[in-house]
XYZ file of C-alpha atoms in Angstrom:
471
model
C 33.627 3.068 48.318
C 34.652 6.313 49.949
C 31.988 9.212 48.798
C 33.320 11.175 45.966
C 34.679 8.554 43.737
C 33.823 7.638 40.704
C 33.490 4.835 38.300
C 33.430 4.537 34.388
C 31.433 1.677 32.447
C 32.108 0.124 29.670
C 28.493 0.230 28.245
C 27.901 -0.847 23.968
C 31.320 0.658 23.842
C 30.448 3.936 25.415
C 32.385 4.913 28.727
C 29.765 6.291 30.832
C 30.639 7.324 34.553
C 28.856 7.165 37.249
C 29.734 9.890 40.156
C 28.824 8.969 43.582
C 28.210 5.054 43.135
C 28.450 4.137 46.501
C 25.449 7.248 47.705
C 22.571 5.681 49.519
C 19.439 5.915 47.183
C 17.048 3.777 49.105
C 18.486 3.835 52.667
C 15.888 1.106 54.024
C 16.279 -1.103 51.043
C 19.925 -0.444 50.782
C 20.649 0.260 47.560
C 23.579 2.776 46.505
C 23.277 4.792 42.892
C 25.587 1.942 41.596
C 22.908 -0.745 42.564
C 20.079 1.696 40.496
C 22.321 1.647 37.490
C 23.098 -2.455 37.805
C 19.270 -3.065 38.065
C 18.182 -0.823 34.617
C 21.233 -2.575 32.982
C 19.372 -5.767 33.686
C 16.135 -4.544 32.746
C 17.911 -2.532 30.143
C 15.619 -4.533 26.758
C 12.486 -3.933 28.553
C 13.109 0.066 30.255
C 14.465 1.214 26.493
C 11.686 -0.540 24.925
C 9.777 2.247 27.155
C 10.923 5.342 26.704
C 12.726 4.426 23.210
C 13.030 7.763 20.555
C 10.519 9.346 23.280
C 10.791 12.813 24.771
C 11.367 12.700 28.365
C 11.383 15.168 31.646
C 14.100 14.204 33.659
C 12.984 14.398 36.949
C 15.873 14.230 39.524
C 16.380 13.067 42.969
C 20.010 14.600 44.072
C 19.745 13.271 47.122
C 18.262 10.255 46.839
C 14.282 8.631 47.102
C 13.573 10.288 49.985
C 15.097 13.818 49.568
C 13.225 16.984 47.507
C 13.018 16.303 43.360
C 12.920 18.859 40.669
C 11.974 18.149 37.002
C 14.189 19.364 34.272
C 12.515 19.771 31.172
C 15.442 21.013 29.328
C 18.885 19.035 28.099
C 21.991 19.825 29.760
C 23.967 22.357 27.550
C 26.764 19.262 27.604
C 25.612 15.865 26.161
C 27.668 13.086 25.699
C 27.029 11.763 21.485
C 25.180 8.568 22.337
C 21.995 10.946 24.321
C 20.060 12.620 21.596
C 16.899 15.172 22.114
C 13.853 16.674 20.326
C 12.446 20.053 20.645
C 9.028 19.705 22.492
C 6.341 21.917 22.542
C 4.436 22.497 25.486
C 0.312 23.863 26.265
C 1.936 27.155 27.477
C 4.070 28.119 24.282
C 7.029 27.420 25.488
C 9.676 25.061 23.640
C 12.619 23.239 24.941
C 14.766 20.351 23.907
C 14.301 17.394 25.775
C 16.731 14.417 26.629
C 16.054 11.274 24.073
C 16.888 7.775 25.300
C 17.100 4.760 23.107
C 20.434 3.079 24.010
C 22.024 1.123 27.561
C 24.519 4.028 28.142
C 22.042 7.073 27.546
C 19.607 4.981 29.975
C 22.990 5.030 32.474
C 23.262 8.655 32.244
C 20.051 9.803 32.636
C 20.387 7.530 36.258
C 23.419 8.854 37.053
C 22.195 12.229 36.522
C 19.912 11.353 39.876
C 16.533 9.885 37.867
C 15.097 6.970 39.602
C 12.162 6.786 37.576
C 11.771 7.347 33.747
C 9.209 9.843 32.654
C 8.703 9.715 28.714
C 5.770 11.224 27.124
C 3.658 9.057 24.520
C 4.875 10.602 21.109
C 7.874 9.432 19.027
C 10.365 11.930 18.334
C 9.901 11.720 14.585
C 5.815 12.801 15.127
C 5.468 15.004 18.089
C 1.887 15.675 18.019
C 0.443 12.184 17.221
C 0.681 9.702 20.211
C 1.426 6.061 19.503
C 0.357 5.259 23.208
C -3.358 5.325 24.901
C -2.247 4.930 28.703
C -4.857 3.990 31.406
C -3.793 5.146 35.168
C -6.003 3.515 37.902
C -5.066 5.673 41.280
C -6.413 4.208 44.341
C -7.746 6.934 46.509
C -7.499 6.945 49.904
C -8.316 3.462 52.404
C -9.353 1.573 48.868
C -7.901 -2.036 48.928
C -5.485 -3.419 46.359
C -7.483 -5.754 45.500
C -10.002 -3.198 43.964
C -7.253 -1.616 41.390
C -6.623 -5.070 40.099
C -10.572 -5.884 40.003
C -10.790 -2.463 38.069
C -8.029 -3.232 35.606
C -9.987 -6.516 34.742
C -12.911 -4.463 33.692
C -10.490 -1.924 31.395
C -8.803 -5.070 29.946
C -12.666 -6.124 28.952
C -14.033 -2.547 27.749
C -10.671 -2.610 25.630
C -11.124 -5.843 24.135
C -15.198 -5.201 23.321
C -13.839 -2.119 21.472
C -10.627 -4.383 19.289
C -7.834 -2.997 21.577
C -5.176 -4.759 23.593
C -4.273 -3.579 26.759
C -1.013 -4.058 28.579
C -0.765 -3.937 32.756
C 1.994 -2.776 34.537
C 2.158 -2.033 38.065
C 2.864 1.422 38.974
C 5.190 0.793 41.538
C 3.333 3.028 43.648
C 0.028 1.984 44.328
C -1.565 1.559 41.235
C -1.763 0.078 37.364
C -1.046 1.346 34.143
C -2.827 -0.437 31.480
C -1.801 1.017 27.555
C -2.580 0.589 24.526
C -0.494 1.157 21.161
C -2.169 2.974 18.483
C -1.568 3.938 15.003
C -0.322 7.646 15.420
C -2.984 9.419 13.547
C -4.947 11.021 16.149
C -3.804 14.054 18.233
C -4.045 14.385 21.785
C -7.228 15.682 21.964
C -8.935 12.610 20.673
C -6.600 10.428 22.377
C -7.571 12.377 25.887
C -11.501 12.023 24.424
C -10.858 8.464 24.090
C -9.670 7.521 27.106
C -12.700 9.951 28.697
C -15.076 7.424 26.764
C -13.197 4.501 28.272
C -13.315 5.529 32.071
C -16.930 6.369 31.643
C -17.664 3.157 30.850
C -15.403 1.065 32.917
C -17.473 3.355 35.902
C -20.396 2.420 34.279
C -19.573 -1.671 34.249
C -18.169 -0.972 37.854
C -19.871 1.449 39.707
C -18.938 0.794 43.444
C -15.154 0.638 42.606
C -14.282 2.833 40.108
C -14.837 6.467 39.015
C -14.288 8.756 36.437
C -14.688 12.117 39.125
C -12.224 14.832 38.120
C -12.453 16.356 41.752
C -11.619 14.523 44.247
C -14.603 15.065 46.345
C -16.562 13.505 44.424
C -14.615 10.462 43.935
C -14.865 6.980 45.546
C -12.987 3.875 45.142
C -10.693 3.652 41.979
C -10.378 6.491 39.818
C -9.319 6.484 36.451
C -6.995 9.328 35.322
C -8.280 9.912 31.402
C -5.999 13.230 31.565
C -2.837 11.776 31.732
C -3.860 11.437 28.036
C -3.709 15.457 27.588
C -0.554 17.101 26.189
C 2.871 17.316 28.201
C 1.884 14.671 30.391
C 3.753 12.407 31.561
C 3.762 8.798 33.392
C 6.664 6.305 34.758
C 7.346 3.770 32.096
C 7.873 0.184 32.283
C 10.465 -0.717 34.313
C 10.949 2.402 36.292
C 11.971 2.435 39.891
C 9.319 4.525 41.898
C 10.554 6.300 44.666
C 9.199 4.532 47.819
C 11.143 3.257 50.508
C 11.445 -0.901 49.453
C 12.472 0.635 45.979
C 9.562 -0.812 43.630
C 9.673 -0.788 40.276
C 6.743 -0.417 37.525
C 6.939 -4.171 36.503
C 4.891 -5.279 33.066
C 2.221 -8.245 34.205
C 0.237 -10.868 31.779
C -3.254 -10.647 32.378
C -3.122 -13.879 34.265
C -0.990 -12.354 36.517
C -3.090 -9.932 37.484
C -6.028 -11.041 40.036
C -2.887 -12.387 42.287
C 0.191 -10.102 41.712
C 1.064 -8.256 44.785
C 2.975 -4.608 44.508
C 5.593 -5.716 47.184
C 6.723 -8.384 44.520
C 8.580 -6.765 42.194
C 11.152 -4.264 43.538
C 15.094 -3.572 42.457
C 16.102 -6.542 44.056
C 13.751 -9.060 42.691
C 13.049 -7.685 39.160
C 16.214 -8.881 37.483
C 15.729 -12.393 38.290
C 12.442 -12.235 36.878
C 13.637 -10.366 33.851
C 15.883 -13.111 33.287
C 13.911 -16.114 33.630
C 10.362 -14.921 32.087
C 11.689 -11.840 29.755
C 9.878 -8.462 28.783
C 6.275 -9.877 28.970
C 5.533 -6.305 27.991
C 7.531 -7.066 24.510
C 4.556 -7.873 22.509
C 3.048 -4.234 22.757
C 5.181 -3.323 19.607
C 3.569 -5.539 17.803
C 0.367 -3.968 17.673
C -0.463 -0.579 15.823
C -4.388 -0.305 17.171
C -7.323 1.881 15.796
C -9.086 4.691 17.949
C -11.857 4.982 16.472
C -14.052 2.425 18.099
C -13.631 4.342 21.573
C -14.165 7.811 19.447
C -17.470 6.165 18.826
C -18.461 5.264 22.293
C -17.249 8.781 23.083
C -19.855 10.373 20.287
C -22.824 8.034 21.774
C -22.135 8.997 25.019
C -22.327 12.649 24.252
C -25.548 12.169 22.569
C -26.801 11.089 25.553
C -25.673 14.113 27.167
C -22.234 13.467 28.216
C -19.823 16.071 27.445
C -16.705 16.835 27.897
C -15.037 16.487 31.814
C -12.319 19.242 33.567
C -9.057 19.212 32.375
C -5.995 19.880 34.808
C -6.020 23.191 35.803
C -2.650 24.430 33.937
C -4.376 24.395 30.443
C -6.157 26.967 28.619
C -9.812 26.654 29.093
C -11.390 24.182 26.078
C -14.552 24.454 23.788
C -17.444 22.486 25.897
C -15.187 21.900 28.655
C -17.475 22.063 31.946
C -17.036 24.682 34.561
C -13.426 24.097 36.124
C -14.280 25.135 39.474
C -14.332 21.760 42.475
C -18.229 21.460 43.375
C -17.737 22.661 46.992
C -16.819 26.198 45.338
C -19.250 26.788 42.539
C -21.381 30.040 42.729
C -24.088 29.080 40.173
C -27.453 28.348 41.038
C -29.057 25.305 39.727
C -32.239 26.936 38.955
C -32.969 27.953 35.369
C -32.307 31.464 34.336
C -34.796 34.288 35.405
C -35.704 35.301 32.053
C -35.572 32.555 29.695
C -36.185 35.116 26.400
C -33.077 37.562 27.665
C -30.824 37.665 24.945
C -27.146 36.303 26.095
C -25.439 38.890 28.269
C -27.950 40.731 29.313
C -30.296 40.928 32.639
C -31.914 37.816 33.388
C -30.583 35.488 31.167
C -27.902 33.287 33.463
C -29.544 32.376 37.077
C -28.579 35.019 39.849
C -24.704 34.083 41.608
C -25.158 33.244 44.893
C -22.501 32.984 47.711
C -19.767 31.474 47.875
C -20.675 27.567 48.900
C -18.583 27.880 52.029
C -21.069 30.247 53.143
C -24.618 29.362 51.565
C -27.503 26.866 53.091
C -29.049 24.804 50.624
C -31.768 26.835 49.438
C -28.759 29.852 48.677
C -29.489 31.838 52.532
C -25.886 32.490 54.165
C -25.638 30.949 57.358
C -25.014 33.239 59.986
C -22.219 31.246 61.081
C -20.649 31.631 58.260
C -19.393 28.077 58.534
C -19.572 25.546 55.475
C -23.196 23.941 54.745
C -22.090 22.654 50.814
C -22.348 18.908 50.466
C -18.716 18.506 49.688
C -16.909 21.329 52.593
C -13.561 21.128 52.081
C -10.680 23.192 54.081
C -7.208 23.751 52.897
C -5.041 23.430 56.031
C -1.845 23.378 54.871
C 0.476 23.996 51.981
C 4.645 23.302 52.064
C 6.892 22.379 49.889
C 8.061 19.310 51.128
C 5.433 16.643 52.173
C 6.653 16.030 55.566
C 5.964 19.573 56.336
C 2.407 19.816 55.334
C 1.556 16.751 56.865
C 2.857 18.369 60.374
C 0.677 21.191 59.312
C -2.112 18.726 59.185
C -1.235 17.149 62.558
C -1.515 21.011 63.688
C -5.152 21.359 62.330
C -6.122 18.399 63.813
C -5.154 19.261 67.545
C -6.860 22.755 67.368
C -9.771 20.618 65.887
C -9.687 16.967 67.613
C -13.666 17.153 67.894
C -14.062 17.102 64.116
C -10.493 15.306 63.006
C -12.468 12.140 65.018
C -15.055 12.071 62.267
C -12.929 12.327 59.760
C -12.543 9.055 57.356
C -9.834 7.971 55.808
C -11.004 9.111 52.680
C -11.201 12.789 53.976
C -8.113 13.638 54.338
C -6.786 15.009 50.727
C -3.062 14.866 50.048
C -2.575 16.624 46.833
C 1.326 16.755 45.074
C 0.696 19.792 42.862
C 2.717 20.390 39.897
C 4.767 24.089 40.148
C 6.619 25.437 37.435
C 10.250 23.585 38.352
C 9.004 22.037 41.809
C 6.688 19.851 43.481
C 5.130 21.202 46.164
C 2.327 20.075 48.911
C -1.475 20.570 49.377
C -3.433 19.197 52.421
C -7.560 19.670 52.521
C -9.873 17.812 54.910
C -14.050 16.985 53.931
C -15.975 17.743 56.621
C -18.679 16.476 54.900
C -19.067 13.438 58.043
C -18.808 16.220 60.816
C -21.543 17.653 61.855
C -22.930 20.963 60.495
C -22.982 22.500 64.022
C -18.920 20.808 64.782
C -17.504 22.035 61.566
C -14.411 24.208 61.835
C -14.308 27.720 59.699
C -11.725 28.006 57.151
C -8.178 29.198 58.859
C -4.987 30.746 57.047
C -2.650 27.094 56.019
C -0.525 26.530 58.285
C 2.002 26.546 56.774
C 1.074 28.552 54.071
C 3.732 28.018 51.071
C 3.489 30.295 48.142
C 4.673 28.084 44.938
C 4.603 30.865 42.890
C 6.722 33.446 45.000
C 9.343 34.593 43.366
C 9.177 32.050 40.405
C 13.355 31.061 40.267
C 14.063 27.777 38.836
C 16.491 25.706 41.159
C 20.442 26.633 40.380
C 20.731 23.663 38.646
C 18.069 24.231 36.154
C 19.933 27.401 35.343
C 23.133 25.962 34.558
C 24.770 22.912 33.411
C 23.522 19.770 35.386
C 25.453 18.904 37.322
C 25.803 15.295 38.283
C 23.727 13.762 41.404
């Protein structure tokens, strides 16, 4: 079909149109924007049952998987009357009205409008600040085997069930597994995010080899489990949802059988419908539940009274009561050691322990090195920030050829690729540990290369501004 076309569908008696059908979406995997919108038609019971009378960011790939995306929080000034929307608030004060899907030709729209995967948060539209959904998000990190995330998801399933909840797995379609639970909608997101603290804490604690609860990445190993995807205005792909990777994977709903011997490879656009057809939603039964928080909100209060507080929140929202110092390890400034004068009323001399240098420049026992190179236990570099990925992994390439002495001690696990949330955009991070190279080998801190500023100039992209215009 020549590029430019169009064609309209017939959809529950809506005429829908889809611009562009025949535009590549997944160039390796083959499959046009026509093929996206034939697979969530197929799926269509089980991605609605996902996202239904939920607020959601539409986050839009114009060009395809693997061109630049930008998230839209706000509607399009032009609806069609079957796509509804809700006025969200968000942690920064600011309000818009975001798209509402809960019908087969709103869930075609939304496509067509260049969303390959479906981003709803976990609050119905009818109770915005109560969420109905407890979501677990096990993210691999680096070199950790597949068969650890579904070994870790085993021990959620059991925490969940010692404390009366169901969970539900899902693949990612990344490289993960979602496992949520539905709750009664009486608890804000606080408690829900305090909840789901409790929880990884003790999955760690069951599993302590493969799975972690680490905010900061250097500190993490093996499996860790994301309790702030719990926090407000967060968002994660729903059931269903096509992920943007190059075989076109979807986020497909598992039994708990499934689990120890699903593969990620399995379930993609071209396989799901067949299995949507022959074994169903096996996600369905999650509706049927309507679960209590409150025996996690109890593990949560005995593990502060044994001195666990609260953990680091992402780095966008105001700073919370009891929240821990949000500052990576690598870069904290405090000294261990108890204050000098243990009577000194707060604020004045002597009662906080002296600052000492910044840890990039500090030995152990808080001398600076005359080198001035790092000597903390967790020295990490930023080398490179971009906008697109492909770019700051060249800048990483960069680093490592004016470096090759220290990139050959680097483990796989050293190498931090961050996607970082902007204000409209995504936009790319790239830090190496150097905590395997020697102390003697270890490369001072450089200027990025490149050295994107997210921030410059803060302009969201034209078609934020306007009407959006169709992908």
């Amino acid at each position: 079909m020549p590029r430019g076309e169009s064609v309209t569908l017939e959809i529950d008696g809506q005429q829908v149109t889809v611009s562009n059908p025949a535009k590549l979406f997944f160039p390796e995997a083959g499959v046009t924007k026509l093929d996206l919108v034939r697979y969530y038609l197929a799926v269509a019971e089980g991605a609605i049952r996902g996202v239904r009378d939920r607020p959601m960011a539409l986050k839009r790939f114009p060009n395809g998987a693997g061109g630049e995306f930008f998230f839209q929080k706000r509607a399009p000034a032009s609806l069609p009357p079957y796509v509804t929307t809700v006025e969200l608030a968000f942690p920064s004060g600011r309000t818009a009205d975001e798209v509402v899907v809960s019908n087969a030709a709103a869930l075609t729209w939304v496509v067509n409008l260049g969303c390959i995967d479906l981003n709803p948060h976990p609050v119905r539209s009818g109770d915005l600040e109560h969420p109905d959904e407890l979501r677990v998000d096990l993210d691999p990190g680096p070199g950790v085997p597949w068969s650890d995330v579904r070994s870790v998801a085993l021990v959620v399933q059991e925490v969940l069930a010692d404390h009366g909840m169901t969970g539900w797995p899902k693949t990612s379609g990344s490289r993960g597994i979602h496992v949520y639970s539905r709750l009664e909608p009486r608890w804000g997101f606080s408690e829900v995010r305090r909840a789901a603290l409790a929880l990884a804490r003790e999955v760690e604690r069951r599993a302590p080899t493969i799975a972690t609860s680490k905010w900061w990445k250097e500190e993490r190993h093996g499996v860790f489990i994301d309790y702030n995807q719990n926090a407000k205005d967060r968002t994660v792909a729903s059931a269903y949802s096509v992920r943007p990777v190059a075989d076109a994977r979807v986020s497909a709903p598992l039994t708990w059988s499934e689990v120890p011997d699903a593969e990620l490879a399995y379930f993609t656009v071209a396989s799901m419908p067949a299995r949507f057809a022959r074994v169903g939603d096996v996600g369905a039964g999650i509706d049927e539940d309507s679960l209590s928080l409150e025996p996690l909100l109890e593990l949560s209060e005995r593990q502060e009274a044994e001195g666990l507080g609260d953990a680091p929140w992402p780095p966008h929202y105001a700073k919370q009561e009891g929240e821990p110092p949000r500052v990576q390890p690598s870069k904290r400034r405090t000294d261990p050691r108890p204050p000098t004068d243990s009577h000194a009323p707060r604020g004045r001399l002597g009662s906080v322990a002296p600052s000492l240098p910044q840890a990039s420049h500090r030995n152990a026992d808080g001398t600076v090195s005359p080198t001035g190179r790092r000597r903390s236990s967790h020295p990490l570099l930023v080398v490179a920030q971009a906008a697109a990925k492909v770019d700051a992994m060249a800048g990483l390439e960069r680093w490592r050829s004016r470096h090759p002495e220290a990139a050959d001690h680097l483990a796989v696990d050293d190498v931090l690729v961050d996607a970082m949330r902007g204000r409209f955009t995504m936009w790319w991070r790239v830090r190496v540990n150097l905590r395997h190279v020697p102390e003697a080998e270890r490369p001072a801190a450089e200027p990025p290369d490149p050295d994107y500023d997210p921030w410059a100039g803060e302009q969201p992209p034209p078609r934020e501004r306007g009407s959006a215009k169709q992908a």
